[in-house]
Structure formats: structure tokens, C-alpha cells
Amino acid sequence: MKSLIFIFTFLALGAQAAGPSLTYHGRLLDSSDQPVSGSVSFRIQIRSPGTENCLLWEETQSQTLNEGVFVIAINGATSSRSDGGSHSFAEVFSNRKSFSFAAGKCDSGTTYVPSSTDARLLRVSF
């Protein structure tokens, strides 16, 4: 499974009927730099920064790509959350509270205490 990792320094949460969401656009190319077409399953993770690297949010989505182009609405209508977490999507981006996790959800420890300027990491696997 391939992965892309991005660091969020600015994040705009769009309000929809289902609640806040984040839209990520991209183009998927194969190893020969040719656009991928057909059905692709995406696993989207939002993780804490730093050495704790805690899994704050995970969901899966399947899309049929045309010329490799995809648009993922994280926490959108077609999302299926798969991490079993209890934090809401808005809370995941809040720097006002501490997070506690079950063992195995973080690379180091079981807590994440954000500072006021913390960003989040986005990992997209396909």
C-alpha cells in the first residue's frame, strides 16, 4: 500500500449538513507516470504531530478514478470511520484539550497534549 503524508499548517473546515469536513484533491499516477483509472480504495488518517504520532481519525473511502483525479471529502457523506475513536471531527483539530488513546494508537505513549500552534498530519494510503 502506498502512502502520502502531508503536514497541515492551515486548515479550513467546511460546514455541511453532516458536520464539518475537509476536502483533499489529488491525481494518482502509476509507477510509469500514467494516470490511474478504475476503482481505488483510500485509507485516510489524521495523526498528531511529534514523536507520539497518535491516530486521531481514520476512515476509508472507495472511488472510481478517471484520469487519476480524485476528490476526498474527509468526514463527508461517503466516509466510513474505521478507527473506533470517540473524538468528533472538530475535536480532532482542537488544540484546547488533551487526548487519551488505547494502547497501540500512538507510536509513543497513550496521550497527546496539543500546544496552541500544533498542526496535524494527513496520511493518505491507497
mmCIF file of N, CA and C in Angstrom:
data_model
loop_
_atom_site.group_PDB
_atom_site.id
_atom_site.type_symbol
_atom_site.label_atom_id
_atom_site.label_comp_id
_atom_site.label_asym_id
_atom_site.label_seq_id
_atom_site.Cartn_x
_atom_site.Cartn_y
_atom_site.Cartn_z
ATOM 1 N N MET A 1 0.848 -1.164 0.000
ATOM 2 C CA MET A 1 0.000 0.000 0.000
ATOM 3 C C MET A 1 0.897 1.232 0.000
ATOM 4 N N LYS A 2 0.636 2.176 -0.831
ATOM 5 C CA LYS A 2 1.418 3.402 -0.918
ATOM 6 C C LYS A 2 0.817 4.443 0.014
ATOM 7 N N SER A 3 1.632 5.373 0.456
ATOM 8 C CA SER A 3 1.169 6.405 1.379
ATOM 9 C C SER A 3 1.695 7.765 0.967
ATOM 10 N N LEU A 4 0.901 8.769 1.231
ATOM 11 C CA LEU A 4 1.306 10.156 1.091
ATOM 12 C C LEU A 4 1.113 10.791 2.452
ATOM 13 N N ILE A 5 2.071 11.604 2.890
ATOM 14 C CA ILE A 5 1.952 12.261 4.180
ATOM 15 C C ILE A 5 2.084 13.765 3.970
ATOM 16 N N PHE A 6 1.170 14.508 4.563
ATOM 17 C CA PHE A 6 1.181 15.959 4.459
ATOM 18 C C PHE A 6 1.071 16.555 5.851
ATOM 19 N N ILE A 7 1.708 17.683 6.072
ATOM 20 C CA ILE A 7 1.607 18.397 7.339
ATOM 21 C C ILE A 7 0.671 19.576 7.138
ATOM 22 N N PHE A 8 -0.332 19.674 8.014
ATOM 23 C CA PHE A 8 -1.270 20.788 7.956
ATOM 24 C C PHE A 8 -0.718 21.945 8.768
ATOM 25 N N THR A 9 -0.532 23.080 8.139
ATOM 26 C CA THR A 9 -0.212 24.289 8.882
ATOM 27 C C THR A 9 -1.393 25.243 8.830
ATOM 28 N N PHE A 10 -2.275 25.056 7.876
ATOM 29 C CA PHE A 10 -3.500 25.827 7.764
ATOM 30 C C PHE A 10 -4.588 24.852 7.393
ATOM 31 N N LEU A 11 -5.715 24.954 8.030
ATOM 32 C CA LEU A 11 -6.797 24.014 7.779
ATOM 33 C C LEU A 11 -8.111 24.755 7.793
ATOM 34 N N ALA A 12 -8.880 24.566 6.743
ATOM 35 C CA ALA A 12 -10.224 25.150 6.689
ATOM 36 C C ALA A 12 -11.227 24.022 6.768
ATOM 37 N N LEU A 13 -12.072 24.055 7.741
ATOM 38 C CA LEU A 13 -13.120 23.055 7.882
ATOM 39 C C LEU A 13 -14.390 23.626 7.282
ATOM 40 N N GLY A 14 -14.944 22.936 6.314
ATOM 41 C CA GLY A 14 -16.176 23.382 5.681
ATOM 42 C C GLY A 14 -17.372 22.809 6.406
ATOM 43 N N ALA A 15 -18.378 23.604 6.624
ATOM 44 C CA ALA A 15 -19.583 23.130 7.299
ATOM 45 C C ALA A 15 -20.573 22.614 6.268
ATOM 46 N N GLN A 16 -21.041 21.394 6.490
ATOM 47 C CA GLN A 16 -22.056 20.781 5.650
ATOM 48 C C GLN A 16 -23.147 20.260 6.564
ATOM 49 N N ALA A 17 -24.194 19.757 5.963
ATOM 50 C CA ALA A 17 -25.305 19.232 6.750
ATOM 51 C C ALA A 17 -24.848 18.116 7.678
ATOM 52 N N ALA A 18 -23.885 17.299 7.250
ATOM 53 C CA ALA A 18 -23.403 16.185 8.050
ATOM 54 C C ALA A 18 -22.371 16.632 9.080
ATOM 55 N N GLY A 19 -21.992 17.876 9.092
ATOM 56 C CA GLY A 19 -20.979 18.376 10.011
ATOM 57 C C GLY A 19 -19.768 18.867 9.251
ATOM 58 N N PRO A 20 -18.717 19.244 9.976
ATOM 59 C CA PRO A 20 -17.531 19.764 9.310
ATOM 60 C C PRO A 20 -16.830 18.679 8.501
ATOM 61 N N SER A 21 -16.196 19.086 7.424
ATOM 62 C CA SER A 21 -15.425 18.154 6.609
ATOM 63 C C SER A 21 -14.209 18.875 6.050
ATOM 64 N N LEU A 22 -13.319 18.113 5.492
ATOM 65 C CA LEU A 22 -12.107 18.623 4.872
ATOM 66 C C LEU A 22 -12.011 17.978 3.498
ATOM 67 N N THR A 23 -11.771 18.772 2.464
ATOM 68 C CA THR A 23 -11.698 18.236 1.109
ATOM 69 C C THR A 23 -10.254 18.224 0.639
ATOM 70 N N TYR A 24 -9.830 17.060 0.139
ATOM 71 C CA TYR A 24 -8.471 16.868 -0.359
ATOM 72 C C TYR A 24 -8.559 16.434 -1.819
ATOM 73 N N HIS A 25 -7.887 17.170 -2.697
ATOM 74 C CA HIS A 25 -7.895 16.888 -4.131
ATOM 75 C C HIS A 25 -6.529 16.351 -4.533
ATOM 76 N N GLY A 26 -6.503 15.447 -5.496
ATOM 77 C CA GLY A 26 -5.228 14.936 -5.973
ATOM 78 C C GLY A 26 -5.359 14.203 -7.293
ATOM 79 N N ARG A 27 -4.226 13.772 -7.791
ATOM 80 C CA ARG A 27 -4.172 12.977 -9.022
ATOM 81 C C ARG A 27 -3.230 11.829 -8.761
ATOM 82 N N LEU A 28 -3.697 10.626 -9.019
ATOM 83 C CA LEU A 28 -2.950 9.415 -8.743
ATOM 84 C C LEU A 28 -2.318 8.898 -10.036
ATOM 85 N N LEU A 29 -0.978 8.743 -10.009
ATOM 86 C CA LEU A 29 -0.241 8.239 -11.163
ATOM 87 C C LEU A 29 0.421 6.923 -10.796
ATOM 88 N N ASP A 30 0.560 6.016 -11.777
ATOM 89 C CA ASP A 30 1.243 4.752 -11.527
ATOM 90 C C ASP A 30 2.760 4.946 -11.625
ATOM 91 N N SER A 31 3.521 3.869 -11.494
ATOM 92 C CA SER A 31 4.978 3.965 -11.492
ATOM 93 C C SER A 31 5.548 4.435 -12.831
ATOM 94 N N SER A 32 4.743 4.403 -13.897
ATOM 95 C CA SER A 32 5.162 4.895 -15.215
ATOM 96 C C SER A 32 4.651 6.309 -15.474
ATOM 97 N N ASP A 33 4.192 6.975 -14.433
ATOM 98 C CA ASP A 33 3.639 8.331 -14.519
ATOM 99 C C ASP A 33 2.388 8.416 -15.395
ATOM 100 N N GLN A 34 1.640 7.323 -15.461
ATOM 101 C CA GLN A 34 0.381 7.295 -16.194
ATOM 102 C C GLN A 34 -0.766 7.408 -15.190
ATOM 103 N N PRO A 35 -1.829 8.162 -15.528
ATOM 104 C CA PRO A 35 -2.970 8.298 -14.614
ATOM 105 C C PRO A 35 -3.642 6.953 -14.340
ATOM 106 N N VAL A 36 -4.015 6.747 -13.106
ATOM 107 C CA VAL A 36 -4.718 5.534 -12.700
ATOM 108 C C VAL A 36 -6.207 5.712 -12.968
ATOM 109 N N SER A 37 -6.816 4.722 -13.549
ATOM 110 C CA SER A 37 -8.270 4.724 -13.749
ATOM 111 C C SER A 37 -8.840 3.471 -13.119
ATOM 112 N N GLY A 38 -10.090 3.539 -12.726
ATOM 113 C CA GLY A 38 -10.750 2.399 -12.117
ATOM 114 C C GLY A 38 -10.987 2.625 -10.634
ATOM 115 N N SER A 39 -11.393 1.549 -9.968
ATOM 116 C CA SER A 39 -11.755 1.620 -8.554
ATOM 117 C C SER A 39 -10.506 1.620 -7.670
ATOM 118 N N VAL A 40 -10.469 2.552 -6.718
ATOM 119 C CA VAL A 40 -9.364 2.667 -5.777
ATOM 120 C C VAL A 40 -9.934 2.841 -4.379
ATOM 121 N N SER A 41 -9.374 2.110 -3.435
ATOM 122 C CA SER A 41 -9.762 2.240 -2.036
ATOM 123 C C SER A 41 -8.735 3.113 -1.333
ATOM 124 N N PHE A 42 -9.197 4.144 -0.639
ATOM 125 C CA PHE A 42 -8.330 5.072 0.088
ATOM 126 C C PHE A 42 -8.508 4.870 1.583
ATOM 127 N N ARG A 43 -7.395 4.918 2.311
ATOM 128 C CA ARG A 43 -7.432 4.961 3.779
ATOM 129 C C ARG A 43 -6.854 6.319 4.163
ATOM 130 N N ILE A 44 -7.626 7.101 4.895
ATOM 131 C CA ILE A 44 -7.242 8.448 5.268
ATOM 132 C C ILE A 44 -7.027 8.481 6.777
ATOM 133 N N GLN A 45 -5.867 8.965 7.198
ATOM 134 C CA GLN A 45 -5.561 9.093 8.615
ATOM 135 C C GLN A 45 -5.194 10.537 8.930
ATOM 136 N N ILE A 46 -5.650 11.003 10.075
ATOM 137 C CA ILE A 46 -5.215 12.271 10.631
ATOM 138 C C ILE A 46 -4.495 11.913 11.923
ATOM 139 N N ARG A 47 -3.234 12.346 12.008
ATOM 140 C CA ARG A 47 -2.374 11.956 13.118
ATOM 141 C C ARG A 47 -1.829 13.188 13.825
ATOM 142 N N SER A 48 -1.462 13.012 15.068
ATOM 143 C CA SER A 48 -0.854 14.101 15.838
ATOM 144 C C SER A 48 0.590 14.301 15.383
ATOM 145 N N PRO A 49 1.092 15.532 15.529
ATOM 146 C CA PRO A 49 2.493 15.778 15.177
ATOM 147 C C PRO A 49 3.403 15.285 16.308
ATOM 148 N N GLY A 50 4.654 15.286 16.064
ATOM 149 C CA GLY A 50 5.604 14.935 17.119
ATOM 150 C C GLY A 50 5.842 13.446 17.235
ATOM 151 N N THR A 51 6.640 13.088 18.209
ATOM 152 C CA THR A 51 7.053 11.689 18.361
ATOM 153 C C THR A 51 5.931 10.779 18.840
ATOM 154 N N GLU A 52 4.881 11.338 19.471
ATOM 155 C CA GLU A 52 3.775 10.486 19.927
ATOM 156 C C GLU A 52 3.020 9.895 18.740
ATOM 157 N N ASN A 53 2.847 10.652 17.657
ATOM 158 C CA ASN A 53 2.229 10.188 16.406
ATOM 159 C C ASN A 53 0.958 9.364 16.663
ATOM 160 N N CYS A 54 -0.017 9.968 17.320
ATOM 161 C CA CYS A 54 -1.262 9.279 17.672
ATOM 162 C C CYS A 54 -2.269 9.353 16.527
ATOM 163 N N LEU A 55 -3.019 8.278 16.360
ATOM 164 C CA LEU A 55 -4.075 8.207 15.353
ATOM 165 C C LEU A 55 -5.314 8.915 15.888
ATOM 166 N N LEU A 56 -5.590 10.109 15.360
ATOM 167 C CA LEU A 56 -6.739 10.898 15.805
ATOM 168 C C LEU A 56 -8.003 10.538 15.042
ATOM 169 N N TRP A 57 -7.859 10.172 13.765
ATOM 170 C CA TRP A 57 -9.014 9.900 12.902
ATOM 171 C C TRP A 57 -8.572 8.975 11.780
ATOM 172 N N GLU A 58 -9.388 7.993 11.451
ATOM 173 C CA GLU A 58 -9.127 7.142 10.288
ATOM 174 C C GLU A 58 -10.455 6.798 9.641
ATOM 175 N N GLU A 59 -10.463 6.854 8.318
ATOM 176 C CA GLU A 59 -11.655 6.453 7.581
ATOM 177 C C GLU A 59 -11.228 5.836 6.257
ATOM 178 N N THR A 60 -12.161 5.152 5.636
ATOM 179 C CA THR A 60 -11.920 4.560 4.332
ATOM 180 C C THR A 60 -12.964 5.073 3.354
ATOM 181 N N GLN A 61 -12.535 5.150 2.100
ATOM 182 C CA GLN A 61 -13.428 5.545 1.015
ATOM 183 C C GLN A 61 -12.991 4.811 -0.247
ATOM 184 N N SER A 62 -13.953 4.456 -1.060
ATOM 185 C CA SER A 62 -13.667 3.886 -2.379
ATOM 186 C C SER A 62 -14.173 4.845 -3.433
ATOM 187 N N GLN A 63 -13.365 5.021 -4.474
ATOM 188 C CA GLN A 63 -13.745 5.905 -5.567
ATOM 189 C C GLN A 63 -13.350 5.272 -6.886
ATOM 190 N N THR A 64 -14.091 5.628 -7.922
ATOM 191 C CA THR A 64 -13.732 5.240 -9.279
ATOM 192 C C THR A 64 -13.055 6.446 -9.914
ATOM 193 N N LEU A 65 -11.776 6.269 -10.267
ATOM 194 C CA LEU A 65 -10.987 7.374 -10.794
ATOM 195 C C LEU A 65 -11.057 7.431 -12.314
ATOM 196 N N ASN A 66 -11.049 8.638 -12.830
ATOM 197 C CA ASN A 66 -10.979 8.894 -14.256
ATOM 198 C C ASN A 66 -9.763 9.778 -14.485
ATOM 199 N N GLU A 67 -8.790 9.306 -15.222
ATOM 200 C CA GLU A 67 -7.550 10.050 -15.457
ATOM 201 C C GLU A 67 -6.811 10.343 -14.157
ATOM 202 N N GLY A 68 -7.006 9.505 -13.149
ATOM 203 C CA GLY A 68 -6.274 9.617 -11.901
ATOM 204 C C GLY A 68 -6.770 10.664 -10.927
ATOM 205 N N VAL A 69 -7.761 11.453 -11.305
ATOM 206 C CA VAL A 69 -8.226 12.557 -10.466
ATOM 207 C C VAL A 69 -9.156 12.035 -9.361
ATOM 208 N N PHE A 70 -8.913 12.513 -8.135
ATOM 209 C CA PHE A 70 -9.806 12.162 -7.026
ATOM 210 C C PHE A 70 -10.060 13.374 -6.151
ATOM 211 N N VAL A 71 -11.199 13.345 -5.488
ATOM 212 C CA VAL A 71 -11.582 14.350 -4.508
ATOM 213 C C VAL A 71 -12.111 13.583 -3.305
ATOM 214 N N ILE A 72 -11.438 13.736 -2.182
ATOM 215 C CA ILE A 72 -11.829 13.044 -0.964
ATOM 216 C C ILE A 72 -12.422 14.064 0.001
ATOM 217 N N ALA A 73 -13.654 13.836 0.411
ATOM 218 C CA ALA A 73 -14.286 14.661 1.443
ATOM 219 C C ALA A 73 -14.140 13.908 2.761
ATOM 220 N N ILE A 74 -13.148 14.299 3.545
ATOM 221 C CA ILE A 74 -12.894 13.642 4.822
ATOM 222 C C ILE A 74 -14.007 14.032 5.780
ATOM 223 N N ASN A 75 -14.628 13.041 6.385
ATOM 224 C CA ASN A 75 -15.831 13.183 7.199
ATOM 225 C C ASN A 75 -17.022 13.596 6.334
ATOM 226 N N GLY A 76 -16.988 13.211 5.077
ATOM 227 C CA GLY A 76 -18.070 13.513 4.147
ATOM 228 C C GLY A 76 -19.144 12.448 4.162
ATOM 229 N N ALA A 77 -20.105 12.601 3.263
ATOM 230 C CA ALA A 77 -21.267 11.704 3.205
ATOM 231 C C ALA A 77 -20.887 10.268 2.869
ATOM 232 N N THR A 78 -19.794 10.043 2.116
ATOM 233 C CA THR A 78 -19.414 8.680 1.727
ATOM 234 C C THR A 78 -18.298 8.115 2.589
ATOM 235 N N SER A 79 -17.949 8.803 3.667
ATOM 236 C CA SER A 79 -16.877 8.357 4.556
ATOM 237 C C SER A 79 -17.355 7.237 5.464
ATOM 238 N N SER A 80 -16.415 6.370 5.810
ATOM 239 C CA SER A 80 -16.699 5.307 6.765
ATOM 240 C C SER A 80 -15.565 5.292 7.791
ATOM 241 N N ARG A 81 -15.836 5.825 8.974
ATOM 242 C CA ARG A 81 -14.792 5.909 10.006
ATOM 243 C C ARG A 81 -14.416 4.513 10.458
ATOM 244 N N SER A 82 -13.107 4.270 10.587
ATOM 245 C CA SER A 82 -12.645 2.912 10.881
ATOM 246 C C SER A 82 -11.696 2.815 12.070
ATOM 247 N N ASP A 83 -11.461 3.903 12.790
ATOM 248 C CA ASP A 83 -10.504 3.860 13.900
ATOM 249 C C ASP A 83 -11.151 3.562 15.249
ATOM 250 N N GLY A 84 -12.467 3.591 15.323
ATOM 251 C CA GLY A 84 -13.141 3.331 16.589
ATOM 252 C C GLY A 84 -12.970 4.442 17.605
ATOM 253 N N GLY A 85 -12.477 5.593 17.164
ATOM 254 C CA GLY A 85 -12.241 6.716 18.070
ATOM 255 C C GLY A 85 -13.520 7.359 18.559
ATOM 256 N N SER A 86 -13.408 8.041 19.681
ATOM 257 C CA SER A 86 -14.577 8.700 20.274
ATOM 258 C C SER A 86 -14.553 10.213 20.100
ATOM 259 N N HIS A 87 -13.483 10.745 19.523
ATOM 260 C CA HIS A 87 -13.373 12.191 19.335
ATOM 261 C C HIS A 87 -14.102 12.597 18.058
ATOM 262 N N SER A 88 -14.834 13.703 18.136
ATOM 263 C CA SER A 88 -15.528 14.199 16.945
ATOM 264 C C SER A 88 -14.507 14.761 15.963
ATOM 265 N N PHE A 89 -14.941 14.968 14.718
ATOM 266 C CA PHE A 89 -14.053 15.500 13.694
ATOM 267 C C PHE A 89 -13.547 16.886 14.082
ATOM 268 N N ALA A 90 -14.403 17.728 14.609
ATOM 269 C CA ALA A 90 -13.984 19.061 15.036
ATOM 270 C C ALA A 90 -12.989 18.988 16.194
ATOM 271 N N GLU A 91 -13.193 18.067 17.130
ATOM 272 C CA GLU A 91 -12.278 17.915 18.267
ATOM 273 C C GLU A 91 -10.880 17.499 17.823
ATOM 274 N N VAL A 92 -10.792 16.711 16.765
ATOM 275 C CA VAL A 92 -9.506 16.252 16.257
ATOM 276 C C VAL A 92 -8.594 17.433 15.924
ATOM 277 N N PHE A 93 -9.173 18.548 15.510
ATOM 278 C CA PHE A 93 -8.393 19.725 15.130
ATOM 279 C C PHE A 93 -8.327 20.781 16.234
ATOM 280 N N SER A 94 -8.886 20.479 17.383
ATOM 281 C CA SER A 94 -8.866 21.416 18.502
ATOM 282 C C SER A 94 -7.540 21.312 19.250
ATOM 283 N N ASN A 95 -6.975 22.436 19.593
ATOM 284 C CA ASN A 95 -5.755 22.465 20.406
ATOM 285 C C ASN A 95 -6.069 22.844 21.847
ATOM 286 N N ARG A 96 -7.327 22.689 22.256
ATOM 287 C CA ARG A 96 -7.762 23.129 23.578
ATOM 288 C C ARG A 96 -7.901 22.013 24.600
ATOM 289 N N LYS A 97 -7.745 20.752 24.164
ATOM 290 C CA LYS A 97 -7.938 19.661 25.117
ATOM 291 C C LYS A 97 -6.933 18.555 24.872
ATOM 292 N N SER A 98 -6.742 17.740 25.877
ATOM 293 C CA SER A 98 -5.850 16.583 25.786
ATOM 294 C C SER A 98 -6.603 15.400 25.212
ATOM 295 N N PHE A 99 -5.874 14.485 24.615
ATOM 296 C CA PHE A 99 -6.451 13.273 24.037
ATOM 297 C C PHE A 99 -5.819 12.065 24.707
ATOM 298 N N SER A 100 -6.638 11.072 25.019
ATOM 299 C CA SER A 100 -6.157 9.796 25.559
ATOM 300 C C SER A 100 -6.544 8.697 24.593
ATOM 301 N N PHE A 101 -5.658 7.719 24.445
ATOM 302 C CA PHE A 101 -5.866 6.653 23.461
ATOM 303 C C PHE A 101 -5.589 5.293 24.077
ATOM 304 N N ALA A 102 -6.182 4.282 23.488
ATOM 305 C CA ALA A 102 -5.891 2.903 23.864
ATOM 306 C C ALA A 102 -4.473 2.571 23.409
ATOM 307 N N ALA A 103 -3.886 1.597 24.050
ATOM 308 C CA ALA A 103 -2.538 1.165 23.675
ATOM 309 C C ALA A 103 -2.520 0.783 22.190
ATOM 310 N N GLY A 104 -1.452 1.168 21.511
ATOM 311 C CA GLY A 104 -1.300 0.837 20.097
ATOM 312 C C GLY A 104 -1.778 1.913 19.136
ATOM 313 N N LYS A 105 -2.451 2.937 19.635
ATOM 314 C CA LYS A 105 -2.935 4.017 18.765
ATOM 315 C C LYS A 105 -1.890 5.118 18.576
ATOM 316 N N CYS A 106 -0.827 5.078 19.369
ATOM 317 C CA CYS A 106 0.252 6.060 19.283
ATOM 318 C C CYS A 106 1.582 5.319 19.132
ATOM 319 N N ASP A 107 2.536 5.952 18.470
ATOM 320 C CA ASP A 107 3.866 5.362 18.380
ATOM 321 C C ASP A 107 4.588 5.415 19.718
ATOM 322 N N SER A 108 4.258 6.416 20.539
ATOM 323 C CA SER A 108 4.900 6.590 21.832
ATOM 324 C C SER A 108 3.857 7.072 22.842
ATOM 325 N N GLY A 109 3.626 6.292 23.881
ATOM 326 C CA GLY A 109 2.683 6.673 24.921
ATOM 327 C C GLY A 109 1.229 6.455 24.522
ATOM 328 N N THR A 110 0.325 7.055 25.310
ATOM 329 C CA THR A 110 -1.114 6.914 25.056
ATOM 330 C C THR A 110 -1.843 8.243 25.138
ATOM 331 N N THR A 111 -1.092 9.354 25.178
ATOM 332 C CA THR A 111 -1.724 10.664 25.257
ATOM 333 C C THR A 111 -1.107 11.628 24.254
ATOM 334 N N TYR A 112 -1.915 12.611 23.896
ATOM 335 C CA TYR A 112 -1.455 13.723 23.060
ATOM 336 C C TYR A 112 -1.998 14.995 23.678
ATOM 337 N N VAL A 113 -1.101 15.897 24.056
ATOM 338 C CA VAL A 113 -1.468 17.190 24.627
ATOM 339 C C VAL A 113 -0.995 18.253 23.637
ATOM 340 N N PRO A 114 -1.921 18.786 22.828
ATOM 341 C CA PRO A 114 -1.500 19.747 21.799
ATOM 342 C C PRO A 114 -1.093 21.089 22.384
ATOM 343 N N SER A 115 -0.135 21.724 21.708
ATOM 344 C CA SER A 115 0.183 23.106 22.049
ATOM 345 C C SER A 115 -0.720 24.003 21.206
ATOM 346 N N SER A 116 -0.736 25.269 21.494
ATOM 347 C CA SER A 116 -1.669 26.176 20.818
ATOM 348 C C SER A 116 -1.392 26.324 19.326
ATOM 349 N N THR A 117 -0.204 25.971 18.868
ATOM 350 C CA THR A 117 0.142 26.133 17.445
ATOM 351 C C THR A 117 0.312 24.807 16.712
ATOM 352 N N ASP A 118 -0.077 23.707 17.328
ATOM 353 C CA ASP A 118 0.099 22.399 16.687
ATOM 354 C C ASP A 118 -0.696 22.263 15.394
ATOM 355 N N ALA A 119 -0.066 21.652 14.409
ATOM 356 C CA ALA A 119 -0.714 21.270 13.160
ATOM 357 C C ALA A 119 -1.116 19.803 13.280
ATOM 358 N N ARG A 120 -1.620 19.213 12.226
ATOM 359 C CA ARG A 120 -1.931 17.787 12.180
ATOM 360 C C ARG A 120 -1.282 17.193 10.937
ATOM 361 N N LEU A 121 -1.096 15.878 10.936
ATOM 362 C CA LEU A 121 -0.548 15.168 9.780
ATOM 363 C C LEU A 121 -1.688 14.455 9.069
ATOM 364 N N LEU A 122 -1.667 14.509 7.747
ATOM 365 C CA LEU A 122 -2.642 13.781 6.919
ATOM 366 C C LEU A 122 -1.877 12.692 6.185
ATOM 367 N N ARG A 123 -2.311 11.460 6.328
ATOM 368 C CA ARG A 123 -1.711 10.328 5.624
ATOM 369 C C ARG A 123 -2.808 9.698 4.770
ATOM 370 N N VAL A 124 -2.553 9.625 3.471
ATOM 371 C CA VAL A 124 -3.499 9.017 2.539
ATOM 372 C C VAL A 124 -2.830 7.801 1.927
ATOM 373 N N SER A 125 -3.422 6.633 2.113
ATOM 374 C CA SER A 125 -2.918 5.385 1.549
ATOM 375 C C SER A 125 -3.920 4.877 0.538
ATOM 376 N N PHE A 126 -3.419 4.179 -0.471
ATOM 377 C CA PHE A 126 -4.315 3.647 -1.490
ATOM 378 C C PHE A 126 -3.825 2.308 -1.972
#
